XYZ file of C-alpha atoms in Angstrom:
655
model
C 9.125 15.632 -17.880
C 6.112 14.679 -20.248
C 3.715 12.284 -18.008
C 0.467 11.422 -17.985
C -2.509 12.702 -16.769
C -4.719 10.492 -13.995
C -8.052 10.133 -14.057
C -9.489 11.491 -11.242
C -11.396 9.511 -8.444
C -14.577 12.187 -9.234
C -14.604 10.973 -12.651
C -14.557 8.074 -12.213
C -17.228 5.696 -10.424
C -16.732 1.570 -9.718
C -19.373 -0.560 -10.497
C -17.140 -4.124 -9.571
C -18.390 -7.039 -7.498
C -14.895 -7.068 -6.133
C -13.592 -3.444 -5.133
C -17.157 -1.942 -4.892
C -18.196 -3.814 -2.011
C -14.947 -2.660 -0.775
C -15.407 0.679 -0.970
C -19.152 0.435 0.697
C -17.505 -1.273 3.396
C -14.723 1.422 4.239
C -18.174 4.406 3.967
C -20.236 1.837 5.567
C -18.017 0.942 8.937
C -14.708 1.398 8.245
C -15.136 4.961 8.427
C -17.296 4.744 11.676
C -15.499 2.343 13.332
C -12.397 4.317 12.983
C -14.160 7.187 14.142
C -15.435 5.810 17.331
C -11.964 4.763 17.792
C -9.835 7.804 17.500
C -13.128 8.975 19.966
C -12.162 6.835 22.454
C -15.799 4.838 22.166
C -15.078 0.990 21.427
C -15.493 -1.563 24.087
C -12.286 -3.280 25.059
C -9.977 -2.000 22.983
C -7.046 0.564 24.643
C -8.493 4.228 24.050
C -6.511 6.544 21.564
C -7.276 9.924 22.146
C -6.625 11.647 19.145
C -9.808 13.993 19.411
C -9.168 13.988 23.096
C -5.019 15.220 22.427
C -7.058 18.668 20.052
C -9.552 19.356 22.341
C -7.300 19.949 25.249
C -4.899 21.580 22.939
C -7.721 24.375 21.491
C -7.995 24.335 25.404
C -11.396 22.735 25.719
C -9.940 19.614 27.667
C -8.473 19.648 30.966
C -5.318 16.613 30.516
C -2.738 15.494 29.789
C -1.261 14.074 25.938
C -1.926 10.291 25.611
C -0.251 8.335 22.210
C 2.137 8.648 19.984
C 4.272 11.400 19.057
C 2.182 11.619 15.649
C -1.141 10.696 17.097
C -2.722 13.281 15.480
C -1.564 11.776 11.604
C -4.664 9.072 12.537
C -7.400 11.607 12.329
C -5.749 12.931 9.448
C -5.602 10.126 7.201
C -9.042 9.308 8.368
C -10.187 13.079 7.245
C -8.911 12.017 4.061
C -10.616 9.193 3.437
C -13.964 10.365 4.158
C -12.910 13.433 2.301
C -12.723 10.556 -1.192
C -16.357 8.816 0.692
C -17.940 12.432 -0.151
C -16.292 12.709 -3.885
C -18.007 9.520 -4.291
C -20.920 9.748 -3.127
C -22.760 12.845 -0.695
C -23.133 12.364 2.811
C -24.584 15.146 4.834
C -24.874 13.969 7.867
C -20.455 12.647 7.427
C -19.690 16.145 6.364
C -21.352 17.342 8.701
C -19.188 15.401 11.346
C -15.486 16.400 9.028
C -16.629 20.107 8.889
C -16.958 20.003 13.033
C -13.434 18.071 12.693
C -12.183 20.718 10.662
C -13.689 23.648 13.523
C -11.445 21.989 15.953
C -7.992 21.963 14.175
C -8.909 25.422 13.780
C -9.246 26.584 16.567
C -6.182 23.942 18.110
C -4.382 25.479 15.629
C -1.704 28.479 17.326
C -1.751 32.319 16.158
C 2.127 31.925 14.204
C 0.190 29.258 12.481
C 1.440 25.703 14.151
C -0.909 23.094 14.350
C 0.670 20.091 16.712
C -0.928 18.685 19.469
C 1.456 16.614 20.819
C 4.270 20.107 20.855
C 1.155 22.915 22.213
C 0.149 20.450 24.784
C 3.138 18.441 25.947
C 6.404 20.540 24.940
C 5.371 23.677 24.205
C 9.114 25.184 24.269
C 10.497 22.052 21.685
C 8.620 22.714 18.439
C 11.434 21.947 15.973
C 13.580 21.085 17.610
C 13.969 17.164 16.774
C 12.775 16.846 13.693
C 14.337 12.952 13.326
C 12.032 11.732 15.529
C 9.481 13.760 16.074
C 6.897 13.800 13.058
C 6.044 16.860 13.056
C 6.411 17.019 9.009
C 5.012 13.809 9.207
C 1.484 15.055 10.290
C 1.650 18.706 8.970
C 1.994 16.453 5.531
C -0.862 14.333 6.344
C -3.505 16.867 7.276
C -2.072 18.871 3.802
C -3.493 14.799 1.948
C -6.474 15.790 4.389
C -6.810 19.048 2.874
C -6.792 18.352 -0.710
C -8.918 15.480 -0.713
C -11.408 16.960 1.411
C -11.204 20.654 -1.057
C -11.062 18.307 -3.700
C -14.973 16.969 -2.922
C -16.364 19.291 -0.677
C -15.492 22.536 -2.521
C -15.345 24.352 1.168
C -11.859 26.303 1.997
C -11.596 26.577 6.008
C -9.304 22.753 5.514
C -7.353 24.755 3.173
C -6.656 27.807 4.780
C -5.745 25.991 8.170
C -3.105 23.949 5.530
C -2.173 27.223 4.270
C -0.687 29.324 7.549
C 0.465 25.967 8.514
C 2.592 25.426 5.382
C 3.771 29.371 6.094
C 4.527 28.641 9.104
C 7.071 25.895 8.273
C 8.449 28.281 4.992
C 9.411 30.865 8.039
C 11.034 28.000 10.396
C 13.339 25.461 7.445
C 14.600 26.812 4.804
C 18.012 27.669 2.833
C 18.295 31.351 3.739
C 19.872 33.257 6.366
C 18.132 32.482 10.044
C 16.263 29.394 9.181
C 17.018 25.934 10.436
C 18.168 23.626 7.625
C 16.263 20.727 8.710
C 13.754 17.989 7.071
C 11.773 15.449 7.938
C 12.861 11.784 9.838
C 9.350 10.455 8.195
C 9.484 11.890 4.698
C 5.505 12.134 3.545
C 5.560 16.248 3.704
C 7.065 15.945 0.619
C 4.288 14.692 -2.252
C 2.205 16.179 0.095
C 2.967 19.047 -0.808
C 3.399 18.272 -4.477
C -0.754 17.591 -4.496
C -0.823 20.947 -2.588
C 1.364 22.456 -5.243
C -1.192 20.831 -8.002
C -4.061 21.773 -6.507
C -3.668 25.531 -5.953
C -0.636 26.421 -8.562
C 1.175 28.127 -5.119
C 5.046 28.525 -6.120
C 5.596 28.071 -2.055
C 5.146 24.422 -1.987
C 6.820 23.318 -4.646
C 9.776 24.935 -3.580
C 9.738 23.735 0.050
C 9.254 19.855 -1.249
C 12.021 20.557 -3.299
C 14.296 22.212 -0.703
C 12.715 18.769 2.048
C 14.106 16.947 -1.474
C 17.548 18.520 -2.124
C 18.290 19.362 1.473
C 17.871 14.987 2.554
C 21.746 14.119 2.884
C 23.570 16.466 2.033
C 27.205 17.493 4.637
C 26.797 18.247 7.331
C 23.840 15.971 7.855
C 20.795 17.358 9.659
C 20.680 15.402 11.882
C 24.198 14.815 13.749
C 23.945 19.768 14.109
C 20.353 18.710 15.831
C 21.691 15.944 17.950
C 24.928 17.569 19.102
C 22.659 21.036 19.859
C 19.909 18.915 22.041
C 22.776 17.501 24.103
C 22.071 14.062 22.673
C 23.894 11.098 24.191
C 23.168 7.538 22.510
C 24.537 4.058 23.209
C 24.566 2.909 19.663
C 25.386 5.276 16.897
C 22.089 7.034 14.945
C 21.424 4.576 11.860
C 21.225 7.810 8.891
C 20.157 4.922 6.418
C 17.264 3.873 8.872
C 15.875 7.417 7.775
C 17.310 7.599 4.473
C 19.714 10.401 5.132
C 22.981 8.808 4.578
C 23.766 10.331 1.978
C 21.801 12.812 -0.745
C 18.757 11.543 -2.511
C 20.331 11.748 -5.964
C 23.385 9.601 -5.203
C 21.133 6.295 -2.832
C 21.528 3.688 -5.295
C 19.650 0.926 -3.351
C 16.697 0.965 -0.840
C 17.789 1.550 2.777
C 16.410 1.961 5.963
C 12.710 2.014 7.574
C 10.529 0.466 5.010
C 7.468 3.418 4.875
C 9.804 6.213 4.972
C 11.575 5.029 1.744
C 8.960 4.768 -0.291
C 6.828 7.868 1.009
C 10.367 9.901 -0.055
C 10.424 8.288 -3.409
C 7.242 9.429 -4.140
C 7.767 12.760 -3.282
C 11.118 12.924 -5.132
C 8.799 11.747 -7.914
C 6.775 14.181 -8.062
C 9.726 16.495 -7.511
C 11.604 15.110 -10.881
C 7.726 15.043 -12.889
C 7.166 19.399 -12.130
C 11.138 20.215 -12.756
C 11.706 18.341 -14.966
C 15.247 16.619 -12.790
C 16.556 13.475 -14.881
C 18.992 12.496 -12.666
C 16.419 12.560 -9.970
C 13.997 10.763 -11.973
C 17.153 8.216 -12.679
C 17.577 8.053 -8.691
C 13.439 7.365 -8.512
C 14.248 4.845 -11.954
C 17.210 2.620 -9.950
C 15.026 2.667 -5.810
C 12.115 1.497 -7.444
C 13.883 -1.965 -9.588
C 15.755 -2.495 -6.349
C 12.957 -2.658 -4.285
C 11.483 -4.782 -6.878
C 14.146 -7.393 -7.831
C 15.976 -7.571 -4.768
C 13.061 -7.043 -1.510
C 9.885 -7.378 -2.300
C 7.896 -9.950 -0.824
C 5.956 -11.739 -4.028
C 2.167 -10.623 -2.218
C 4.192 -7.086 -2.840
C 4.689 -6.266 1.173
C 8.088 -4.816 1.307
C 10.487 -4.258 4.606
C 11.819 -7.539 5.838
C 12.693 -7.129 9.574
C 11.223 -6.202 12.455
C 13.453 -3.990 13.625
C 13.664 -0.375 12.771
C 10.347 -2.478 10.613
C 13.355 -2.064 7.579
C 15.346 -3.262 4.042
C 17.860 -5.417 5.028
C 20.469 -6.850 2.368
C 19.312 -8.122 -1.124
C 17.063 -10.988 -1.197
C 16.452 -11.307 2.827
C 12.444 -12.332 2.528
C 12.100 -14.713 5.424
C 8.652 -15.662 5.536
C 7.607 -16.349 8.967
C 9.382 -13.024 10.397
C 8.140 -11.271 7.417
C 7.322 -7.408 8.501
C 6.264 -6.421 5.566
C 3.705 -3.834 7.370
C 0.548 -2.632 5.402
C 1.994 1.001 5.410
C 4.574 0.043 3.404
C 2.697 -1.813 0.975
C -0.124 1.852 0.539
C 3.097 3.327 0.525
C 4.959 1.531 -2.545
C 1.648 1.349 -4.703
C 2.119 5.567 -3.980
C 5.611 4.948 -5.626
C 4.261 2.277 -8.271
C 2.061 4.927 -9.049
C 3.541 8.420 -9.966
C 7.016 6.742 -12.023
C 3.417 4.889 -14.359
C 2.478 8.282 -15.024
C 6.252 8.758 -15.690
C 6.958 6.272 -17.442
C 3.494 4.359 -19.276
C 5.504 1.488 -18.613
C 3.099 -2.342 -17.121
C 5.474 -2.845 -14.996
C 4.498 -0.092 -12.770
C 1.993 -1.508 -12.690
C 2.105 -5.291 -12.355
C 3.601 -3.935 -9.466
C 0.602 -1.764 -8.699
C -1.269 -4.028 -8.379
C 0.130 -7.344 -7.374
C 0.468 -5.219 -3.593
C -3.111 -4.164 -3.588
C -4.049 -7.675 -4.567
C -1.847 -9.336 -1.645
C -0.007 -7.315 0.266
C -2.770 -4.148 0.659
C -5.991 -6.475 1.353
C -4.541 -8.410 4.059
C -4.184 -5.733 6.021
C -7.509 -5.776 7.033
C -10.467 -8.044 7.931
C -13.097 -8.954 5.737
C -15.523 -7.323 8.087
C -13.660 -3.915 7.570
C -13.320 -4.013 12.298
C -10.286 -6.406 12.479
C -6.497 -4.782 11.068
C -2.873 -6.326 10.727
C -0.100 -4.111 11.355
C 2.351 -6.625 9.118
C 1.599 -9.675 7.257
C 3.202 -12.568 7.714
C 3.869 -15.253 4.807
C 3.884 -18.037 7.675
C 2.473 -18.642 10.437
C 3.201 -21.127 13.171
C 0.945 -19.942 15.992
C 2.536 -21.728 18.988
C 5.692 -20.206 18.358
C 4.637 -16.853 17.357
C 2.895 -17.228 20.970
C 6.573 -16.909 22.545
C 8.686 -15.057 20.904
C 10.339 -11.853 21.818
C 9.540 -9.937 18.024
C 5.588 -11.448 18.404
C 4.362 -8.151 17.277
C 5.290 -8.965 13.855
C 3.812 -12.482 13.911
C 0.799 -12.023 15.165
C -1.810 -14.633 13.894
C -4.981 -12.862 14.770
C -6.050 -9.331 13.398
C -5.801 -6.250 16.359
C -9.337 -3.823 17.019
C -7.128 -1.536 16.929
C -3.631 -0.151 17.574
C -1.313 2.065 20.038
C 0.304 3.042 16.347
C -2.230 2.618 14.464
C -0.807 4.140 11.473
C -2.455 1.418 9.462
C -5.825 0.943 9.725
C -6.548 4.236 8.153
C -4.446 3.916 6.052
C -5.634 1.251 4.074
C -8.860 2.994 4.422
C -8.169 5.929 2.932
C -6.142 4.036 -0.189
C -10.208 1.372 -1.151
C -11.853 4.801 -0.589
C -9.259 6.348 -3.577
C -8.679 3.459 -5.069
C -11.180 4.893 -8.720
C -7.882 7.000 -9.123
C -5.319 5.153 -10.093
C -7.111 3.286 -12.633
C -7.075 5.530 -16.106
C -4.975 7.578 -16.775
C -4.748 10.585 -20.252
C -2.116 11.037 -22.316
C -3.736 14.542 -23.657
C -0.661 15.099 -26.446
C -0.705 11.453 -28.016
C -5.135 11.674 -26.868
C -4.673 8.455 -25.152
C -6.444 6.367 -22.729
C -4.545 3.811 -20.442
C -6.327 1.092 -18.694
C -3.885 -0.165 -15.539
C -6.328 -1.362 -13.691
C -8.808 -4.034 -14.648
C -12.069 -3.096 -13.086
C -15.736 -2.403 -13.788
C -15.866 1.199 -13.788
C -16.916 3.230 -15.880
C -14.450 6.823 -16.218
C -14.803 10.445 -17.992
C -12.307 11.852 -20.442
C -11.248 14.377 -22.135
C -9.886 12.938 -25.556
C -9.627 14.625 -28.609
C -11.500 17.355 -27.933
C -14.858 15.045 -26.637
C -16.486 14.371 -23.982
C -15.481 10.316 -23.875
C -17.412 7.662 -21.099
C -15.812 4.700 -20.828
C -17.159 1.850 -19.565
C -15.385 -1.423 -18.160
C -17.527 -5.173 -17.579
C -15.164 -7.696 -16.091
C -15.671 -10.275 -12.755
C -11.372 -9.747 -12.652
C -9.264 -11.112 -10.753
C -11.590 -14.375 -10.931
C -11.810 -14.268 -15.164
C -9.834 -13.038 -17.225
C -11.778 -11.304 -19.568
C -12.767 -7.063 -19.458
C -15.238 -5.597 -21.992
C -14.365 -1.313 -22.494
C -17.556 0.354 -24.555
C -16.641 3.554 -25.821
C -19.971 5.858 -24.956
C -19.413 9.194 -27.104
C -22.168 11.891 -28.547
C -19.502 11.874 -32.162
C -16.742 10.221 -33.074
C -13.913 10.724 -32.364
C -9.864 9.358 -33.309
C -7.696 8.532 -30.579
C -5.742 6.069 -29.369
C -6.857 3.081 -25.946
C -4.374 1.131 -24.461
C -4.748 -1.802 -22.678
C -2.002 -3.313 -19.712
C -1.428 -6.393 -20.950
C -0.672 -8.079 -17.582
C 2.600 -9.465 -16.533
C 1.401 -12.934 -15.545
C 0.129 -12.841 -18.746
C 1.306 -15.892 -20.627
C -0.963 -14.026 -24.240
C -3.748 -12.539 -24.741
C -6.627 -11.616 -27.272
C -8.137 -8.572 -28.275
C -10.998 -8.044 -30.388
C -12.888 -4.721 -31.257
C -16.630 -4.758 -32.004
C -16.167 -9.222 -31.904
C -13.224 -9.026 -34.680
C -9.253 -9.422 -34.509
C -7.411 -5.440 -34.222
C -6.116 -5.178 -37.264
C -4.230 -2.262 -36.206
C -2.594 -2.277 -32.740
C 0.560 -2.650 -31.655
C 2.528 -3.431 -27.932
C 4.786 -1.374 -25.802
C 6.029 -1.457 -22.471
C 3.186 -3.929 -21.724
C 0.415 -2.207 -23.592
C -1.643 -3.212 -26.377
C -2.255 0.617 -28.402
C -5.653 0.252 -30.374
C -5.491 4.030 -32.375
C -9.315 4.317 -34.512
C -11.555 6.390 -34.960
C -14.137 5.761 -32.731
C -18.043 5.800 -32.555
C -20.353 5.516 -29.948
C -21.176 1.990 -28.458
C -17.783 0.520 -30.004
C -16.415 -2.445 -27.522
C -12.985 -3.258 -27.317
C -12.756 -6.486 -25.795
C -9.379 -8.382 -24.232
C -8.946 -11.776 -22.913
C -6.289 -12.656 -20.752
C -6.232 -16.357 -19.400
C -6.079 -17.502 -16.472
C -4.463 -20.735 -15.615
C -2.547 -21.352 -12.334
C 1.080 -20.714 -12.334
C 3.483 -21.852 -10.012
C 5.750 -19.005 -8.866
C 9.654 -20.533 -8.091
C 11.924 -17.847 -5.641
C 15.873 -16.013 -6.835
C 18.355 -18.134 -5.850
C 19.728 -16.300 -3.867
C 16.102 -16.529 -1.394
C 17.452 -18.518 0.552
C 14.488 -19.168 3.177
C 12.381 -20.451 -0.706
C 15.200 -22.730 -1.969
C 12.637 -25.960 -2.674
C 9.760 -24.004 -2.516
C 7.126 -23.233 -5.106
C 4.242 -20.305 -4.801
C 0.835 -20.874 -6.137
C -1.025 -17.122 -8.593
C -3.906 -17.267 -10.499
C -4.279 -14.212 -11.893
C -3.002 -11.212 -9.464
C -4.138 -13.397 -6.985
C -1.245 -15.432 -4.351
C -2.377 -18.129 -2.767
C -1.742 -19.739 0.435
C -2.237 -22.885 2.317
C -4.561 -21.869 5.903
C -4.922 -24.995 8.493
C -8.878 -24.815 8.616
C -8.336 -26.289 4.864
C -5.521 -28.702 4.842
C -4.662 -29.424 8.843
C -1.725 -28.460 10.744
C 2.035 -28.754 10.325
C 1.733 -27.170 7.091
C 6.021 -27.174 6.481
C 4.562 -31.617 5.972
C 3.415 -30.617 3.367
C 4.531 -31.548 -0.392
C 3.065 -30.577 -3.949
C 4.762 -31.871 -7.473
C 5.757 -29.228 -10.335
C 3.244 -29.434 -12.698
C 0.015 -30.646 -11.862
C -3.705 -30.479 -12.223
C -5.626 -27.540 -10.011
C -8.881 -27.046 -10.392
C -9.940 -23.373 -9.426
C -13.262 -23.333 -8.177
C -15.591 -20.223 -7.145
C -17.076 -20.698 -3.868
C -19.641 -17.739 -3.333
C -20.210 -18.806 0.314
C -16.326 -18.446 1.696
C -13.959 -15.253 2.603
C -17.273 -13.247 1.073
C -16.606 -15.051 -1.952
C -13.104 -17.016 -3.372
C -12.238 -18.502 -6.416
C -9.756 -21.860 -4.968
C -7.418 -23.944 -5.745
C -7.286 -27.428 -5.064
C -4.869 -30.144 -5.972
C -3.453 -33.530 -4.235
C 0.410 -32.934 -2.963
C 1.343 -35.948 -0.619
C 2.359 -35.332 3.656
C 5.380 -36.753 5.452
C 4.644 -39.128 8.203
C 5.872 -41.746 10.929
C 4.770 -44.789 10.048
C 5.878 -46.935 13.372
C 7.136 -50.296 13.457
C 4.995 -53.613 13.172
C 1.547 -50.747 11.917
C 0.135 -51.367 8.290
C -1.113 -47.037 8.599
C 0.990 -44.767 8.740
C -0.329 -42.013 11.174
C 1.169 -38.818 11.532
C 4.220 -37.942 13.993
C 3.331 -38.113 17.803
C 4.725 -38.496 20.547
C 7.381 -41.226 20.647
C 8.242 -41.500 17.982
C 12.228 -40.898 17.688
C 13.602 -37.063 16.981
C 15.462 -37.770 14.409
C 16.301 -41.169 12.184
C 18.111 -42.803 9.261
C 15.271 -43.073 6.826
C 13.381 -40.343 5.374
C 9.473 -40.099 6.778
C 6.582 -41.952 4.802
C 4.456 -40.457 2.345
C 0.776 -40.473 2.238
C -1.977 -38.828 -0.371
C -3.188 -35.720 1.098
C -5.657 -33.136 -0.909
C -4.249 -29.526 -0.701
C -6.954 -26.421 -0.828
C -5.126 -22.864 -1.717
C -6.909 -19.574 -0.381
C -6.546 -16.444 -1.742
C -3.857 -14.276 0.748
C -5.460 -11.108 1.859
C -8.245 -13.588 2.541
C -6.219 -15.641 5.189
C -7.144 -15.067 8.898
C -10.678 -14.597 8.946
C -11.825 -18.242 10.228
C -10.740 -20.662 12.536
C -6.877 -19.275 13.652
C -4.306 -21.422 13.122
C -0.990 -22.438 10.494
C -0.798 -20.428 6.841
C 2.127 -20.187 4.272
C 2.206 -19.055 0.977
C 5.215 -21.406 -0.091
C 4.945 -25.198 -0.559
C 7.614 -27.623 -0.755
C 8.115 -29.587 -3.811
C 9.731 -32.277 -5.479
C 9.950 -33.108 -8.858
């Protein structure tokens, strides 16, 4: 199966006003902060006990296991982040700290290769008895991802040796052969991790295991039912097999169901297996599931998973704003899935979704200072009501310093640290370099037998002007493919200042093939007007409302700029918005400023309207009066970094 090859993180250096400071924040603030959290050194934060659990498992501490059954995975994602940070810039002190963690993992690993602190400490006789709920394979997968990242950054094999022994142990326990359990994980993740190991080492064991986990899922008899029966499980409510995407074989699934993070992790692993094995049926399933997500189940921010119950997809077009779950990890998983599909089919629609999630649904999950996090990402917040809801976790109005279930903080850190690996791809068969994301950077690639450096300069996402300079020691013929964002009304492409005569467009990319010389420069100009976004009519909660978008950035209104009761604001479609860069606001953002109206009560006998207050009727036979008001919108990702208050993405409109 033909596929693009992503340009690796090691060959891309970010030089971007928007993203480079965020990578620096991960390196200088987020990684040390999260290490303190994992090591129970943050004051006024519930202890994580993650490092302590492994020390107990290694026999180096007395104590009992504390935390979630998958607590180890938080440390593994932190270690993966460290690998990406070291790949970008050496740091001897951080590397020594990570080496110490790896040494601890080696000491905690059991003689048979098993490694999981929860079962080693708390339930040594229950290993591999509840794959549905107990996350053993999920934790193993995150350790495998960390091993690949750390080895690629440092060349040190110790962590690879640990995961090799663990994978060999898993292969002895699980599989289709006689005497093995025909099981798979309740929380997919190991599938994509095994594929990373396979691509790094070439070892067919990892491909075989990944393919088995994908192929076996959902086959009759359903393993999770057999496993529960063997445990003597009695449930008040029958288990929902859709929750873990195990209700039917993956090639037969036509809609995204169940826990959103599990879903997109599974689909990412499916795409990897399809690519490696030329499995067209599996690829077709990936296409169907991706289309179902983005056309019927995705928020305008790129968030997915609308229900707090089971953190799941519900029915098509059910996208409530104030009860949106939209877990940060789910948006991250959608980036993973879209990036993999993009390598299989050079179609800009995958990059469009990847970009939408990155700039909106992912970035909103972490505060600008890197020390507060959202687990869930609502599109509308009324703080006073949120305080009284039972599902309060789904409507947090302030970011938290850490979580008892802390999957999101290290997840966003590892994605931001590895962002360089998502910008470019190469098609070696056609000698084509693809530019998927517009991020200031330098990329080293091989094209037409030449070492070529692509130097990208831009102020994106605030400005749509992109320059791509070619640096090469000798001239060579190859193609450069530039993505035309789905939100763009038109683009202009020039080479060395002149309109391009020999270019063509295919699936959202402009291709320019020519003999390139050192210093040749491509300029892509993308106008960035303020766009009004309207939801599909089936999205009932957005009827009569619109959202604002400029470039890839989705905007929202906050109470601090617009006053309370944001739902009383009405704007008119087609009005003029002023886009203004404010350097001193929220780390430097483009804000949108316009005018609208606010519904108010005009008491009898008073000429000057005032906002609704005590003593006014709850219902009346005439509509509210309106007064003109100024409206200011900020990027959604930056909300809740100032005075807490109301927020909304969707705003009422009247023609």
